[in-house]
């Protein structure tokens, strides 16, 4: 187990290093970041602008060779220094740290909704196969896959905020603010979890051990929760975890529509402002979170299933 | 003798049922047929959209903003699907907008599929160092959520139609490569591959002639599903203002533009309905292709 953890950790770190490298060079080939750091206020002479340009260039270390820049970057990154935001003139790390809790709360709530709404939906559908309930559950999961999230968000705002007046349209403050964004973010996950748990349940119900349990006279509830569900849970966990990167991607859209002050919204703003240090660290953050999620999933699997460790 | 009669019986029987059951088989595949109809309608709208559009999609008519569809309001209604906040004809904009969606989705999926299939064949067949390198690149790419990666790349390298197609296309190679690689790993040990190699057939020929035709099916299904995904991605990017930056309307941009007016005019939701229909069509088509391409699933109903 120890060797497996070490190997898997090294792999994860390697991927993060690759992500950093790729994004780093991507930014450098994309143009001249220094020119973006120069404020183009009016009534400044050409010399003043030129001087500030040089100053920004030196400050960012852009006058050095790109390979040296790359290693200097790692040196600063090791000290937690990822530069300053062009727009807000405060450390990028500070911007991200301020907004990360909001995004985590939103993401975790959406994941919870996905599991706790999708699972019963799939199980009920499987137990009532071919019934109206089953068709309804299928309909919901199809809708969750085909609907553009940004449009769903607008519709929810119109229904629950504008017409019914139950929930606020956007922003943060009370617990009410998080409900609509979380629901919007969870739709894809609800759909996927419902579909997978339905087919997993159907398969489990046809297995011998479930039939044996039924034949023993165990109550249906006990059979479902003790036998069928427990064996189907692995595939549900796999699906939830592997759809998390997609969820992280939609975070950007959902946070923008609801003006939710999270890292996704920050990224969209930074892109609009060409605030490249912020975009850089934000992409890195999304990448690191994804790598961490998969790392944890693999470690949990290895604990549950000894065969994986020896692969 | 009796065995051959038995086979003939079986053959004629299956022919008979096959002949009789054509309607039954259409009924069995009704979902797929719905998918085909939706996709055909979408392709027709996209290809002939310019001619079909009743009005100029960018012509502004400030005398008739947010007019209802003619069939919902016979007195003041304008156009079959009404007008937007600047009085532009919604139907015409949607027809022209479908063109861009189709071009982006079709080209991006093609790029993703061709590169993914090729790299999947290469890694699966060659193994070793090439496999390691390509799959590590794949790992790196999947470590960044797709939409986040796209937003960043478009922010750094610029948007535009061609860039968007290339980025989404390159972004989707990983899925195809993984699908194909998995198939190739099992196929490359089959007898016919060994036989071909024993006959002195070259690697490239083995890959393209013997392995690819047997490994391509999941990629075809994947392409259909990816098509729907690209439509949604393009719409989301347009909504965020990072889409194709032209006068040409896209469905995502139409929704973004009409965001503030949607409470006043329900007909501004038609682009969203169109997006959902096309994504649904692509998914239905994909499911149907999986059914008919994979005999193991034939007859099994979800």
mmCIF file with all atom_site columns, N, CA, C and O in Angstrom, chain A residues 18-19 27 30 129 142 145-146 148 150-151 154-155 158 198 245 249 253 257 267 271 274 279 283 287 290-291, chain B residues 140 143-145 147-148 151-152 155-157 232 235-236 239 255 259 262-263 269 272 275-276 280 301-302:
data_model
loop_
_atom_site.group_PDB
_atom_site.id
_atom_site.type_symbol
_atom_site.label_atom_id
_atom_site.label_alt_id
_atom_site.label_comp_id
_atom_site.label_asym_id
_atom_site.label_entity_id
_atom_site.label_seq_id
_atom_site.pdbx_PDB_ins_code
_atom_site.Cartn_x
_atom_site.Cartn_y
_atom_site.Cartn_z
_atom_site.occupancy
_atom_site.B_iso_or_equiv
_atom_site.pdbx_formal_charge
_atom_site.auth_seq_id
_atom_site.auth_comp_id
_atom_site.auth_asym_id
_atom_site.auth_atom_id
_atom_site.pdbx_PDB_model_num
ATOM 1   N N  . UNK A 1 18  ? 3.523   19.348 -15.202 1.00 0.00 ? 18  UNK A N  1
ATOM 2   C CA . UNK A 1 18  ? 3.257   19.452 -16.640 1.00 0.00 ? 18  UNK A CA 1
ATOM 3   C C  . UNK A 1 18  ? 2.256   20.558 -16.922 1.00 0.00 ? 18  UNK A C  1
ATOM 4   O O  . UNK A 1 18  ? 2.439   21.353 -17.849 1.00 0.00 ? 18  UNK A O  1
ATOM 5   N N  . UNK A 1 19  ? 1.191   20.612 -16.118 1.00 0.00 ? 19  UNK A N  1
ATOM 6   C CA . UNK A 1 19  ? 0.165   21.633 -16.318 1.00 0.00 ? 19  UNK A CA 1
ATOM 7   C C  . UNK A 1 19  ? 0.788   23.026 -16.185 1.00 0.00 ? 19  UNK A C  1
ATOM 8   O O  . UNK A 1 19  ? 0.596   23.897 -17.037 1.00 0.00 ? 19  UNK A O  1
ATOM 9   N N  . UNK A 1 27  ? 1.237   31.127 -22.113 1.00 0.00 ? 27  UNK A N  1
ATOM 10  C CA . UNK A 1 27  ? 1.108   32.571 -21.892 1.00 0.00 ? 27  UNK A CA 1
ATOM 11  C C  . UNK A 1 27  ? 2.229   33.310 -22.609 1.00 0.00 ? 27  UNK A C  1
ATOM 12  O O  . UNK A 1 27  ? 2.014   34.333 -23.248 1.00 0.00 ? 27  UNK A O  1
ATOM 13  N N  . UNK A 1 30  ? 1.815   33.764 -26.226 1.00 0.00 ? 30  UNK A N  1
ATOM 14  C CA . UNK A 1 30  ? 0.572   34.420 -26.634 1.00 0.00 ? 30  UNK A CA 1
ATOM 15  C C  . UNK A 1 30  ? 0.763   35.917 -26.846 1.00 0.00 ? 30  UNK A C  1
ATOM 16  O O  . UNK A 1 30  ? -0.122  36.590 -27.307 1.00 0.00 ? 30  UNK A O  1
ATOM 17  N N  . UNK A 1 129 ? -39.652 -0.168 -12.923 1.00 0.00 ? 129 UNK A N  1
ATOM 18  C CA . UNK A 1 129 ? -39.237 -0.149 -14.313 1.00 0.00 ? 129 UNK A CA 1
ATOM 19  C C  . UNK A 1 129 ? -40.426 -0.088 -15.269 1.00 0.00 ? 129 UNK A C  1
ATOM 20  O O  . UNK A 1 129 ? -41.382 -0.853 -15.138 1.00 0.00 ? 129 UNK A O  1
ATOM 21  N N  . UNK A 1 142 ? -32.507 13.076 -19.020 1.00 0.00 ? 142 UNK A N  1
ATOM 22  C CA . UNK A 1 142 ? -32.238 13.571 -20.378 1.00 0.00 ? 142 UNK A CA 1
ATOM 23  C C  . UNK A 1 142 ? -32.153 15.094 -20.377 1.00 0.00 ? 142 UNK A C  1
ATOM 24  O O  . UNK A 1 142 ? -31.233 15.692 -20.935 1.00 0.00 ? 142 UNK A O  1
ATOM 25  N N  . UNK A 1 145 ? -28.956 16.511 -19.192 1.00 0.00 ? 145 UNK A N  1
ATOM 26  C CA . UNK A 1 145 ? -27.814 16.381 -20.089 1.00 0.00 ? 145 UNK A CA 1
ATOM 27  C C  . UNK A 1 145 ? -27.874 17.395 -21.231 1.00 0.00 ? 145 UNK A C  1
ATOM 28  O O  . UNK A 1 145 ? -26.868 17.958 -21.630 1.00 0.00 ? 145 UNK A O  1
ATOM 29  N N  . UNK A 1 146 ? -29.079 17.672 -21.739 1.00 0.00 ? 146 UNK A N  1
ATOM 30  C CA . UNK A 1 146 ? -29.168 18.519 -22.934 1.00 0.00 ? 146 UNK A CA 1
ATOM 31  C C  . UNK A 1 146 ? -29.315 20.013 -22.626 1.00 0.00 ? 146 UNK A C  1
ATOM 32  O O  . UNK A 1 146 ? -29.097 20.838 -23.494 1.00 0.00 ? 146 UNK A O  1
ATOM 33  N N  . UNK A 1 148 ? -28.649 23.761 -21.675 1.00 0.00 ? 148 UNK A N  1
ATOM 34  C CA . UNK A 1 148 ? -27.508 24.653 -21.445 1.00 0.00 ? 148 UNK A CA 1
ATOM 35  C C  . UNK A 1 148 ? -27.659 25.285 -20.059 1.00 0.00 ? 148 UNK A C  1
ATOM 36  O O  . UNK A 1 148 ? -28.676 25.901 -19.776 1.00 0.00 ? 148 UNK A O  1
ATOM 37  N N  . UNK A 1 150 ? -26.443 27.870 -18.575 1.00 0.00 ? 150 UNK A N  1
ATOM 38  C CA . UNK A 1 150 ? -26.646 29.302 -18.429 1.00 0.00 ? 150 UNK A CA 1
ATOM 39  C C  . UNK A 1 150 ? -28.094 29.697 -18.684 1.00 0.00 ? 150 UNK A C  1
ATOM 40  O O  . UNK A 1 150 ? -28.627 30.602 -18.056 1.00 0.00 ? 150 UNK A O  1
ATOM 41  N N  . UNK A 1 151 ? -28.748 28.948 -19.575 1.00 0.00 ? 151 UNK A N  1
ATOM 42  C CA . UNK A 1 151 ? -30.157 29.244 -19.841 1.00 0.00 ? 151 UNK A CA 1
ATOM 43  C C  . UNK A 1 151 ? -31.031 28.777 -18.677 1.00 0.00 ? 151 UNK A C  1
ATOM 44  O O  . UNK A 1 151 ? -31.954 29.474 -18.245 1.00 0.00 ? 151 UNK A O  1
ATOM 45  N N  . UNK A 1 154 ? -30.980 31.300 -15.997 1.00 0.00 ? 154 UNK A N  1
ATOM 46  C CA . UNK A 1 154 ? -31.853 32.446 -16.262 1.00 0.00 ? 154 UNK A CA 1
ATOM 47  C C  . UNK A 1 154 ? -33.313 32.084 -15.964 1.00 0.00 ? 154 UNK A C  1
ATOM 48  O O  . UNK A 1 154 ? -34.050 32.841 -15.339 1.00 0.00 ? 154 UNK A O  1
ATOM 49  N N  . UNK A 1 155 ? -33.711 30.878 -16.391 1.00 0.00 ? 155 UNK A N  1
ATOM 50  C CA . UNK A 1 155 ? -35.092 30.444 -16.154 1.00 0.00 ? 155 UNK A CA 1
ATOM 51  C C  . UNK A 1 155 ? -35.389 30.341 -14.662 1.00 0.00 ? 155 UNK A C  1
ATOM 52  O O  . UNK A 1 155 ? -36.444 30.764 -14.193 1.00 0.00 ? 155 UNK A O  1
ATOM 53  N N  . UNK A 1 158 ? -35.873 33.697 -13.230 1.00 0.00 ? 158 UNK A N  1
ATOM 54  C CA . UNK A 1 158 ? -37.177 34.271 -13.589 1.00 0.00 ? 158 UNK A CA 1
ATOM 55  C C  . UNK A 1 158 ? -38.292 33.659 -12.735 1.00 0.00 ? 158 UNK A C  1
ATOM 56  O O  . UNK A 1 158 ? -39.138 34.359 -12.191 1.00 0.00 ? 158 UNK A O  1
ATOM 57  N N  . UNK A 1 198 ? -29.636 3.889  -11.817 1.00 0.00 ? 198 UNK A N  1
ATOM 58  C CA . UNK A 1 198 ? -30.750 3.095  -12.342 1.00 0.00 ? 198 UNK A CA 1
ATOM 59  C C  . UNK A 1 198 ? -30.239 1.810  -12.974 1.00 0.00 ? 198 UNK A C  1
ATOM 60  O O  . UNK A 1 198 ? -30.704 0.712  -12.654 1.00 0.00 ? 198 UNK A O  1
ATOM 61  N N  . UNK A 1 245 ? -14.585 17.087 -13.004 1.00 0.00 ? 245 UNK A N  1
ATOM 62  C CA . UNK A 1 245 ? -13.925 18.097 -13.840 1.00 0.00 ? 245 UNK A CA 1
ATOM 63  C C  . UNK A 1 245 ? -14.920 18.881 -14.685 1.00 0.00 ? 245 UNK A C  1
ATOM 64  O O  . UNK A 1 245 ? -14.813 20.100 -14.822 1.00 0.00 ? 245 UNK A O  1
ATOM 65  N N  . UNK A 1 249 ? -15.788 22.902 -14.660 1.00 0.00 ? 249 UNK A N  1
ATOM 66  C CA . UNK A 1 249 ? -15.859 23.775 -15.825 1.00 0.00 ? 249 UNK A CA 1
ATOM 67  C C  . UNK A 1 249 ? -17.119 24.621 -15.819 1.00 0.00 ? 249 UNK A C  1
ATOM 68  O O  . UNK A 1 249 ? -17.077 25.823 -16.087 1.00 0.00 ? 249 UNK A O  1
ATOM 69  N N  . UNK A 1 253 ? -19.413 29.268 -15.660 1.00 0.00 ? 253 UNK A N  1
ATOM 70  C CA . UNK A 1 253 ? -20.643 29.805 -16.244 1.00 0.00 ? 253 UNK A CA 1
ATOM 71  C C  . UNK A 1 253 ? -21.657 30.147 -15.157 1.00 0.00 ? 253 UNK A C  1
ATOM 72  O O  . UNK A 1 253 ? -22.230 31.241 -15.140 1.00 0.00 ? 253 UNK A O  1
ATOM 73  N N  . UNK A 1 257 ? -23.347 33.864 -14.167 1.00 0.00 ? 257 UNK A N  1
ATOM 74  C CA . UNK A 1 257 ? -24.766 34.205 -14.269 1.00 0.00 ? 257 UNK A CA 1
ATOM 75  C C  . UNK A 1 257 ? -25.305 34.708 -12.928 1.00 0.00 ? 257 UNK A C  1
ATOM 76  O O  . UNK A 1 257 ? -26.077 35.659 -12.874 1.00 0.00 ? 257 UNK A O  1
ATOM 77  N N  . UNK A 1 267 ? -12.133 34.241 -12.692 1.00 0.00 ? 267 UNK A N  1
ATOM 78  C CA . UNK A 1 267 ? -11.432 33.898 -13.925 1.00 0.00 ? 267 UNK A CA 1
ATOM 79  C C  . UNK A 1 267 ? -12.078 34.580 -15.125 1.00 0.00 ? 267 UNK A C  1
ATOM 80  O O  . UNK A 1 267 ? -11.379 35.142 -15.978 1.00 0.00 ? 267 UNK A O  1
ATOM 81  N N  . UNK A 1 271 ? -10.196 37.203 -17.481 1.00 0.00 ? 271 UNK A N  1
ATOM 82  C CA . UNK A 1 271 ? -10.059 37.036 -18.929 1.00 0.00 ? 271 UNK A CA 1
ATOM 83  C C  . UNK A 1 271 ? -10.509 38.306 -19.636 1.00 0.00 ? 271 UNK A C  1
ATOM 84  O O  . UNK A 1 271 ? -9.842  38.805 -20.542 1.00 0.00 ? 271 UNK A O  1
ATOM 85  N N  . UNK A 1 274 ? -7.944  40.929 -19.243 1.00 0.00 ? 274 UNK A N  1
ATOM 86  C CA . UNK A 1 274 ? -6.619  40.466 -19.643 1.00 0.00 ? 274 UNK A CA 1
ATOM 87  C C  . UNK A 1 274 ? -5.647  40.527 -18.462 1.00 0.00 ? 274 UNK A C  1
ATOM 88  O O  . UNK A 1 274 ? -4.501  40.929 -18.583 1.00 0.00 ? 274 UNK A O  1
ATOM 89  N N  . UNK A 1 279 ? -5.531  34.755 -14.313 1.00 0.00 ? 279 UNK A N  1
ATOM 90  C CA . UNK A 1 279 ? -5.970  33.623 -15.138 1.00 0.00 ? 279 UNK A CA 1
ATOM 91  C C  . UNK A 1 279 ? -5.032  32.441 -14.930 1.00 0.00 ? 279 UNK A C  1
ATOM 92  O O  . UNK A 1 279 ? -5.459  31.302 -14.750 1.00 0.00 ? 279 UNK A O  1
ATOM 93  N N  . UNK A 1 283 ? -6.249  28.847 -13.494 1.00 0.00 ? 283 UNK A N  1
ATOM 94  C CA . UNK A 1 283 ? -6.179  27.610 -14.267 1.00 0.00 ? 283 UNK A CA 1
ATOM 95  C C  . UNK A 1 283 ? -5.411  26.551 -13.481 1.00 0.00 ? 283 UNK A C  1
ATOM 96  O O  . UNK A 1 283 ? -5.794  25.383 -13.398 1.00 0.00 ? 283 UNK A O  1
ATOM 97  N N  . UNK A 1 287 ? -6.679  22.923 -12.197 1.00 0.00 ? 287 UNK A N  1
ATOM 98  C CA . UNK A 1 287 ? -5.931  21.719 -12.526 1.00 0.00 ? 287 UNK A CA 1
ATOM 99  C C  . UNK A 1 287 ? -5.545  20.938 -11.285 1.00 0.00 ? 287 UNK A C  1
ATOM 100 O O  . UNK A 1 287 ? -5.709  19.717 -11.222 1.00 0.00 ? 287 UNK A O  1
ATOM 101 N N  . UNK A 1 290 ? -8.475  19.142 -9.736  1.00 0.00 ? 290 UNK A N  1
ATOM 102 C CA . UNK A 1 290 ? -8.836  17.950 -10.501 1.00 0.00 ? 290 UNK A CA 1
ATOM 103 C C  . UNK A 1 290 ? -7.873  16.806 -10.201 1.00 0.00 ? 290 UNK A C  1
ATOM 104 O O  . UNK A 1 290 ? -8.296  15.669 -9.958  1.00 0.00 ? 290 UNK A O  1
ATOM 105 N N  . UNK A 1 291 ? -6.581  17.107 -10.220 1.00 0.00 ? 291 UNK A N  1
ATOM 106 C CA . UNK A 1 291 ? -5.581  16.064 -9.960  1.00 0.00 ? 291 UNK A CA 1
ATOM 107 C C  . UNK A 1 291 ? -5.782  15.484 -8.560  1.00 0.00 ? 291 UNK A C  1
ATOM 108 O O  . UNK A 1 291 ? -5.730  14.265 -8.357  1.00 0.00 ? 291 UNK A O  1
ATOM 109 N N  . UNK B 2 140 ? -2.227  15.247 -18.628 1.00 0.00 ? 140 UNK B N  1
ATOM 110 C CA . UNK B 2 140 ? -2.047  16.672 -18.356 1.00 0.00 ? 140 UNK B CA 1
ATOM 111 C C  . UNK B 2 140 ? -3.257  17.456 -18.841 1.00 0.00 ? 140 UNK B C  1
ATOM 112 O O  . UNK B 2 140 ? -3.768  18.335 -18.158 1.00 0.00 ? 140 UNK B O  1
ATOM 113 N N  . UNK B 2 143 ? -6.321  17.069 -16.813 1.00 0.00 ? 143 UNK B N  1
ATOM 114 C CA . UNK B 2 143 ? -6.222  17.619 -15.463 1.00 0.00 ? 143 UNK B CA 1
ATOM 115 C C  . UNK B 2 143 ? -6.872  18.991 -15.387 1.00 0.00 ? 143 UNK B C  1
ATOM 116 O O  . UNK B 2 143 ? -7.218  19.451 -14.312 1.00 0.00 ? 143 UNK B O  1
ATOM 117 N N  . UNK B 2 144 ? -7.010  19.656 -16.526 1.00 0.00 ? 144 UNK B N  1
ATOM 118 C CA . UNK B 2 144 ? -7.666  20.966 -16.523 1.00 0.00 ? 144 UNK B CA 1
ATOM 119 C C  . UNK B 2 144 ? -9.077  20.791 -17.073 1.00 0.00 ? 144 UNK B C  1
ATOM 120 O O  . UNK B 2 144 ? -9.237  20.266 -18.165 1.00 0.00 ? 144 UNK B O  1
ATOM 121 N N  . UNK B 2 145 ? -10.097 21.224 -16.316 1.00 0.00 ? 145 UNK B N  1
ATOM 122 C CA . UNK B 2 145 ? -11.460 21.117 -16.831 1.00 0.00 ? 145 UNK B CA 1
ATOM 123 C C  . UNK B 2 145 ? -11.563 21.762 -18.216 1.00 0.00 ? 145 UNK B C  1
ATOM 124 O O  . UNK B 2 145 ? -11.010 22.834 -18.441 1.00 0.00 ? 145 UNK B O  1
ATOM 125 N N  . UNK B 2 147 ? -13.749 23.337 -20.114 1.00 0.00 ? 147 UNK B N  1
ATOM 126 C CA . UNK B 2 147 ? -14.229 24.693 -20.350 1.00 0.00 ? 147 UNK B CA 1
ATOM 127 C C  . UNK B 2 147 ? -13.225 25.728 -19.832 1.00 0.00 ? 147 UNK B C  1
ATOM 128 O O  . UNK B 2 147 ? -12.979 26.751 -20.466 1.00 0.00 ? 147 UNK B O  1
ATOM 129 N N  . UNK B 2 148 ? -12.612 25.414 -18.674 1.00 0.00 ? 148 UNK B N  1
ATOM 130 C CA . UNK B 2 148 ? -11.602 26.307 -18.105 1.00 0.00 ? 148 UNK B CA 1
ATOM 131 C C  . UNK B 2 148 ? -10.414 26.417 -19.054 1.00 0.00 ? 148 UNK B C  1
ATOM 132 O O  . UNK B 2 148 ? -9.919  27.508 -19.352 1.00 0.00 ? 148 UNK B O  1
ATOM 133 N N  . UNK B 2 151 ? -11.407 28.525 -22.074 1.00 0.00 ? 151 UNK B N  1
ATOM 134 C CA . UNK B 2 151 ? -11.483 29.947 -21.749 1.00 0.00 ? 151 UNK B CA 1
ATOM 135 C C  . UNK B 2 151 ? -10.079 30.526 -21.680 1.00 0.00 ? 151 UNK B C  1
ATOM 136 O O  . UNK B 2 151 ? -9.790  31.581 -22.252 1.00 0.00 ? 151 UNK B O  1
ATOM 137 N N  . UNK B 2 152 ? -9.176  29.806 -20.992 1.00 0.00 ? 152 UNK B N  1
ATOM 138 C CA . UNK B 2 152 ? -7.811  30.294 -20.841 1.00 0.00 ? 152 UNK B CA 1
ATOM 139 C C  . UNK B 2 152 ? -7.121  30.403 -22.199 1.00 0.00 ? 152 UNK B C  1
ATOM 140 O O  . UNK B 2 152 ? -6.515  31.425 -22.526 1.00 0.00 ? 152 UNK B O  1
ATOM 141 N N  . UNK B 2 155 ? -8.446  33.167 -24.173 1.00 0.00 ? 155 UNK B N  1
ATOM 142 C CA . UNK B 2 155 ? -7.997  34.436 -23.596 1.00 0.00 ? 155 UNK B CA 1
ATOM 143 C C  . UNK B 2 155 ? -6.557  34.736 -24.012 1.00 0.00 ? 155 UNK B C  1
ATOM 144 O O  . UNK B 2 155 ? -6.223  35.864 -24.332 1.00 0.00 ? 155 UNK B O  1
ATOM 145 N N  . UNK B 2 156 ? -5.701  33.710 -24.014 1.00 0.00 ? 156 UNK B N  1
ATOM 146 C CA . UNK B 2 156 ? -4.290  33.932 -24.315 1.00 0.00 ? 156 UNK B CA 1
ATOM 147 C C  . UNK B 2 156 ? -4.023  34.030 -25.815 1.00 0.00 ? 156 UNK B C  1
ATOM 148 O O  . UNK B 2 156 ? -3.254  34.852 -26.271 1.00 0.00 ? 156 UNK B O  1
ATOM 149 N N  . UNK B 2 157 ? -4.641  33.131 -26.576 1.00 0.00 ? 157 UNK B N  1
ATOM 150 C CA . UNK B 2 157 ? -4.298  33.045 -27.994 1.00 0.00 ? 157 UNK B CA 1
ATOM 151 C C  . UNK B 2 157 ? -5.317  33.718 -28.902 1.00 0.00 ? 157 UNK B C  1
ATOM 152 O O  . UNK B 2 157 ? -5.139  33.769 -30.105 1.00 0.00 ? 157 UNK B O  1
ATOM 153 N N  . UNK B 2 232 ? -23.051 22.539 -26.969 1.00 0.00 ? 232 UNK B N  1
ATOM 154 C CA . UNK B 2 232 ? -23.235 23.157 -25.653 1.00 0.00 ? 232 UNK B CA 1
ATOM 155 C C  . UNK B 2 232 ? -22.033 24.017 -25.275 1.00 0.00 ? 232 UNK B C  1
ATOM 156 O O  . UNK B 2 232 ? -22.180 25.111 -24.730 1.00 0.00 ? 232 UNK B O  1
ATOM 157 N N  . UNK B 2 235 ? -22.011 27.218 -27.243 1.00 0.00 ? 235 UNK B N  1
ATOM 158 C CA . UNK B 2 235 ? -23.047 28.115 -26.741 1.00 0.00 ? 235 UNK B CA 1
ATOM 159 C C  . UNK B 2 235 ? -22.590 28.779 -25.448 1.00 0.00 ? 235 UNK B C  1
ATOM 160 O O  . UNK B 2 235 ? -22.789 29.984 -25.258 1.00 0.00 ? 235 UNK B O  1
ATOM 161 N N  . UNK B 2 236 ? -21.957 27.986 -24.560 1.00 0.00 ? 236 UNK B N  1
ATOM 162 C CA . UNK B 2 236 ? -21.498 28.543 -23.285 1.00 0.00 ? 236 UNK B CA 1
ATOM 163 C C  . UNK B 2 236 ? -20.421 29.608 -23.519 1.00 0.00 ? 236 UNK B C  1
ATOM 164 O O  . UNK B 2 236 ? -20.438 30.667 -22.893 1.00 0.00 ? 236 UNK B O  1
ATOM 165 N N  . UNK B 2 239 ? -21.987 32.665 -24.808 1.00 0.00 ? 239 UNK B N  1
ATOM 166 C CA . UNK B 2 239 ? -22.700 33.315 -23.710 1.00 0.00 ? 239 UNK B CA 1
ATOM 167 C C  . UNK B 2 239 ? -21.738 34.139 -22.862 1.00 0.00 ? 239 UNK B C  1
ATOM 168 O O  . UNK B 2 239 ? -22.065 35.237 -22.420 1.00 0.00 ? 239 UNK B O  1
ATOM 169 N N  . UNK B 2 255 ? -29.026 34.055 -26.735 1.00 0.00 ? 255 UNK B N  1
ATOM 170 C CA . UNK B 2 255 ? -29.542 33.933 -25.367 1.00 0.00 ? 255 UNK B CA 1
ATOM 171 C C  . UNK B 2 255 ? -28.907 35.001 -24.477 1.00 0.00 ? 255 UNK B C  1
ATOM 172 O O  . UNK B 2 255 ? -29.581 35.650 -23.677 1.00 0.00 ? 255 UNK B O  1
ATOM 173 N N  . UNK B 2 259 ? -30.985 38.132 -22.531 1.00 0.00 ? 259 UNK B N  1
ATOM 174 C CA . UNK B 2 259 ? -31.094 37.846 -21.107 1.00 0.00 ? 259 UNK B CA 1
ATOM 175 C C  . UNK B 2 259 ? -31.965 38.850 -20.353 1.00 0.00 ? 259 UNK B C  1
ATOM 176 O O  . UNK B 2 259 ? -32.804 38.488 -19.539 1.00 0.00 ? 259 UNK B O  1
ATOM 177 N N  . UNK B 2 262 ? -35.902 38.614 -21.433 1.00 0.00 ? 262 UNK B N  1
ATOM 178 C CA . UNK B 2 262 ? -36.583 37.329 -21.533 1.00 0.00 ? 262 UNK B CA 1
ATOM 179 C C  . UNK B 2 262 ? -37.894 37.326 -20.740 1.00 0.00 ? 262 UNK B C  1
ATOM 180 O O  . UNK B 2 262 ? -38.857 36.654 -21.098 1.00 0.00 ? 262 UNK B O  1
ATOM 181 N N  . UNK B 2 263 ? -37.968 38.129 -19.665 1.00 0.00 ? 263 UNK B N  1
ATOM 182 C CA . UNK B 2 263 ? -39.235 38.198 -18.925 1.00 0.00 ? 263 UNK B CA 1
ATOM 183 C C  . UNK B 2 263 ? -40.310 38.899 -19.740 1.00 0.00 ? 263 UNK B C  1
ATOM 184 O O  . UNK B 2 263 ? -41.492 38.685 -19.543 1.00 0.00 ? 263 UNK B O  1
ATOM 185 N N  . UNK B 2 269 ? -36.852 32.516 -25.949 1.00 0.00 ? 269 UNK B N  1
ATOM 186 C CA . UNK B 2 269 ? -36.313 31.231 -25.500 1.00 0.00 ? 269 UNK B CA 1
ATOM 187 C C  . UNK B 2 269 ? -36.119 30.231 -26.631 1.00 0.00 ? 269 UNK B C  1
ATOM 188 O O  . UNK B 2 269 ? -35.596 29.140 -26.414 1.00 0.00 ? 269 UNK B O  1
ATOM 189 N N  . UNK B 2 272 ? -32.689 28.611 -27.116 1.00 0.00 ? 272 UNK B N  1
ATOM 190 C CA . UNK B 2 272 ? -32.376 27.597 -26.105 1.00 0.00 ? 272 UNK B CA 1
ATOM 191 C C  . UNK B 2 272 ? -33.063 26.284 -26.436 1.00 0.00 ? 272 UNK B C  1
ATOM 192 O O  . UNK B 2 272 ? -32.473 25.195 -26.298 1.00 0.00 ? 272 UNK B O  1
ATOM 193 N N  . UNK B 2 275 ? -31.081 24.631 -29.109 1.00 0.00 ? 275 UNK B N  1
ATOM 194 C CA . UNK B 2 275 ? -29.866 23.986 -28.587 1.00 0.00 ? 275 UNK B CA 1
ATOM 195 C C  . UNK B 2 275 ? -30.214 22.643 -27.968 1.00 0.00 ? 275 UNK B C  1
ATOM 196 O O  . UNK B 2 275 ? -29.587 21.614 -28.257 1.00 0.00 ? 275 UNK B O  1
ATOM 197 N N  . UNK B 2 276 ? -31.250 22.633 -27.119 1.00 0.00 ? 276 UNK B N  1
ATOM 198 C CA . UNK B 2 276 ? -31.613 21.390 -26.441 1.00 0.00 ? 276 UNK B CA 1
ATOM 199 C C  . UNK B 2 276 ? -32.020 20.309 -27.432 1.00 0.00 ? 276 UNK B C  1
ATOM 200 O O  . UNK B 2 276 ? -31.661 19.147 -27.294 1.00 0.00 ? 276 UNK B O  1
ATOM 201 N N  . UNK B 2 280 ? -30.132 16.858 -27.917 1.00 0.00 ? 280 UNK B N  1
ATOM 202 C CA . UNK B 2 280 ? -30.936 15.648 -27.751 1.00 0.00 ? 280 UNK B CA 1
ATOM 203 C C  . UNK B 2 280 ? -30.803 14.755 -28.978 1.00 0.00 ? 280 UNK B C  1
ATOM 204 O O  . UNK B 2 280 ? -30.570 13.547 -28.863 1.00 0.00 ? 280 UNK B O  1
ATOM 205 N N  . UNK B 2 301 ? -32.973 -3.411 -24.084 1.00 0.00 ? 301 UNK B N  1
ATOM 206 C CA . UNK B 2 301 ? -33.573 -2.073 -23.992 1.00 0.00 ? 301 UNK B CA 1
ATOM 207 C C  . UNK B 2 301 ? -33.331 -1.511 -22.615 1.00 0.00 ? 301 UNK B C  1
ATOM 208 O O  . UNK B 2 301 ? -33.661 -2.134 -21.620 1.00 0.00 ? 301 UNK B O  1
ATOM 209 N N  . UNK B 2 302 ? -32.795 -0.275 -22.585 1.00 0.00 ? 302 UNK B N  1
ATOM 210 C CA . UNK B 2 302 ? -32.462 0.421  -21.350 1.00 0.00 ? 302 UNK B CA 1
ATOM 211 C C  . UNK B 2 302 ? -33.471 0.182  -20.271 1.00 0.00 ? 302 UNK B C  1
ATOM 212 O O  . UNK B 2 302 ? -33.436 0.408  -19.163 1.00 0.00 ? 302 UNK B O  1
#
